[in-house]
Coordinates of C-alpha atoms in Angstrom, one line a residue:
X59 CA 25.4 25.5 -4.3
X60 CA 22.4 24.1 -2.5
X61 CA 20.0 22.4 -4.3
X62 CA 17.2 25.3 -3.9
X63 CA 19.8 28.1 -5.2
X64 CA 21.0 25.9 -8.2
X65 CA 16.8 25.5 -9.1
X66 CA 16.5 29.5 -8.8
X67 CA 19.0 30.2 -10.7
X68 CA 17.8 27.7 -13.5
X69 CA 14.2 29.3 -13.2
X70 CA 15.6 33.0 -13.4
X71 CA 17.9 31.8 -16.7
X72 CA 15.2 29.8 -18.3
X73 CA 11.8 30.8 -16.6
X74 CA 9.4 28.4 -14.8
X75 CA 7.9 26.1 -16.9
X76 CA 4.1 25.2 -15.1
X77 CA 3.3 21.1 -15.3
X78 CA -0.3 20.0 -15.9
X79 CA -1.1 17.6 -13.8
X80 CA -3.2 14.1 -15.1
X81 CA -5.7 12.3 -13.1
X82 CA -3.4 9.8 -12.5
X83 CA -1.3 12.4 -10.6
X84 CA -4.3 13.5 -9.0
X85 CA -4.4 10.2 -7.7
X86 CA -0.8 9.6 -6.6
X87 CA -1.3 12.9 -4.6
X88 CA -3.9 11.5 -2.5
X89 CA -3.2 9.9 1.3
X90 CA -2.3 6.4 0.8
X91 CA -3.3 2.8 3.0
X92 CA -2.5 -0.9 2.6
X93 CA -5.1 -2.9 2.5
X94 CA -6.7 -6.7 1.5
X95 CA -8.8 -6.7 -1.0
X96 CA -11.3 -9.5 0.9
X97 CA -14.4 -10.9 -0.3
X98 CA -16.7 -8.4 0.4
X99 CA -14.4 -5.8 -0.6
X100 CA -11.7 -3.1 1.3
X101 CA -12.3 -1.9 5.1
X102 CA -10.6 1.9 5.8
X103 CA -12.4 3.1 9.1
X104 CA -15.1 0.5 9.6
X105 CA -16.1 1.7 5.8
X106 CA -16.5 -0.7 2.7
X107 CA -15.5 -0.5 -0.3
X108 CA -16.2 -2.7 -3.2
X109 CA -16.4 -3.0 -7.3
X110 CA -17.0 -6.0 -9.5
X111 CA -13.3 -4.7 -11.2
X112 CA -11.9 -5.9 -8.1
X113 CA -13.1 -9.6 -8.2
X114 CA -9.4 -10.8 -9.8
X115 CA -7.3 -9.6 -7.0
X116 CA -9.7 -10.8 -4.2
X117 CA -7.7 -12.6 -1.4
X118 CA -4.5 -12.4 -4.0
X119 CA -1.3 -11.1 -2.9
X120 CA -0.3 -7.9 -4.3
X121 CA 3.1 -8.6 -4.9
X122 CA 4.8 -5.5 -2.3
X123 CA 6.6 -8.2 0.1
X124 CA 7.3 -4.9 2.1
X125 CA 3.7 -4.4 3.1
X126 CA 3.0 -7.8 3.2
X127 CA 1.4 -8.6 0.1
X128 CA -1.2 -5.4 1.1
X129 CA -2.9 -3.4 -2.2
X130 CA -2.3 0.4 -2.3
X131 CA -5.2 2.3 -1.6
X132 CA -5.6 5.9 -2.3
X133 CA -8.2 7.8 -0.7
X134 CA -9.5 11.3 -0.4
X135 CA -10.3 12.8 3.3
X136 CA -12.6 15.2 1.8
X137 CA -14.7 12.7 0.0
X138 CA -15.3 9.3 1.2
X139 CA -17.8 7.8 -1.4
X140 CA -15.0 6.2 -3.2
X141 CA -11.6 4.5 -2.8
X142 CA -8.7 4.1 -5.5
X143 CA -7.2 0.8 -5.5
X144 CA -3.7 0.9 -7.9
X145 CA -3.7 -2.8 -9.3
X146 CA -1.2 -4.8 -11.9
X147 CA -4.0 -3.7 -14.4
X148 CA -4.4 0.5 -13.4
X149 CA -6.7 1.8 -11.0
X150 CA -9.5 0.4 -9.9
X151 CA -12.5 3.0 -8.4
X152 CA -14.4 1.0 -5.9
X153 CA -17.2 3.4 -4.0
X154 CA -18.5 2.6 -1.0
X155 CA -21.0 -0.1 -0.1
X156 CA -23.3 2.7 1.7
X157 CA -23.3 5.6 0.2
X158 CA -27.1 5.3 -1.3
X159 CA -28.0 5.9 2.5
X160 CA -25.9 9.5 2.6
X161 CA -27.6 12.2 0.8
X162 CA -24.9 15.2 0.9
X163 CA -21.1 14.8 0.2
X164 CA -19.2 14.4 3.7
X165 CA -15.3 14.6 4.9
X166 CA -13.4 12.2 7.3
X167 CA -13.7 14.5 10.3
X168 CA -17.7 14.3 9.9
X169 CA -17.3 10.6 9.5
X170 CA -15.5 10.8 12.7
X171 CA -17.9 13.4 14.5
X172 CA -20.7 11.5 13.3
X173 CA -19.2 7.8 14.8
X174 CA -19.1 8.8 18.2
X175 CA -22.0 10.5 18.3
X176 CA -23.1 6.9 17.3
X177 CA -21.4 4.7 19.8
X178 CA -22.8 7.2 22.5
X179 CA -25.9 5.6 21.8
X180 CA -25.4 2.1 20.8
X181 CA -22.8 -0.3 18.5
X182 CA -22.1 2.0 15.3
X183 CA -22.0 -0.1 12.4
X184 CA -21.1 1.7 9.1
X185 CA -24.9 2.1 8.1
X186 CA -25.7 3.5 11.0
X187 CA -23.1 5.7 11.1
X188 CA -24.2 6.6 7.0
X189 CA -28.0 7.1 8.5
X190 CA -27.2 9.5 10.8
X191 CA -25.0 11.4 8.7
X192 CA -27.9 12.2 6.3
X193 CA -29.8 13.0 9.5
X194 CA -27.0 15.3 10.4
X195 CA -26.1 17.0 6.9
X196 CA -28.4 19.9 5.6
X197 CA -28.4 19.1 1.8
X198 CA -25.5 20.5 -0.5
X199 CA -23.0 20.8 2.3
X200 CA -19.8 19.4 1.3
X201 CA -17.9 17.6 4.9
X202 CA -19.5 20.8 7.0

């Protein structure tokens, strides 16, 4: 019996029984990358990221020899103001350094859009890029 046929035939025996998912799982669901955790904070896509919870794993080594002492960093691609950073002590929320300069919520494929449209024009640093995304985004669209 195949793994799928043994499940159906629990479910039609017993019924399904629906799990509620915690933030935490939320979380785990979310794309992952290894990163430092540096001075200033954590680079994804020429993006920072940084929180004062962070300040005790700063340059530290996060203990996954595998990925060469990198932290685990969970982010969501349809929301780019904040990052997730899964320490020894839980998670850590750490938003990003520009985000006072954005005035609409924004997804990674208008990050993108909006980061060669940049470097068209000049060297695209990430409050640049965060500039002309609030130039770009009529108010209350959400990564449209």
């Amino acid at each position: 019996m195949s793994p799928n046929d043994k499940y159906a035939s629990v479910v039609a025996a017993c019924g399904h029984l629906p799990l509620v998912l915690r933030g935490e799982d939320y979380l785990e669901l979310l794309p992952v990358a290894w990163r430092a955790i540096n001075d200033y904070g954590i680079l994804i896509a020429h993006r920072t990221y940084d929180a004062p919870e962070l300040g005790p794993w700063r340059r530290q080594h996060s203990g996954h020899a595998a990925k060469r002492g990198l932290w685990e960093v969970h982010n969501d691609p349809y929301d780019l103001s904040r990052v997730f950073v899964r320490t020894t002590g839980g998670w850590i929320t750490a938003p990003w350094d520009d985000l006072p300069l954005v005035s609409a919520p924004f997804a990674d494929f208008t990050w993108d859009h909006s980061r060669v449209r940049r470097r068209r024009r000049s060297t695209s640093s990430s409050a640049k890029v965060a500039r002309m995304l609030k130039i770009n985004l009529p108010m209350g669209s959400v990564g449209s």
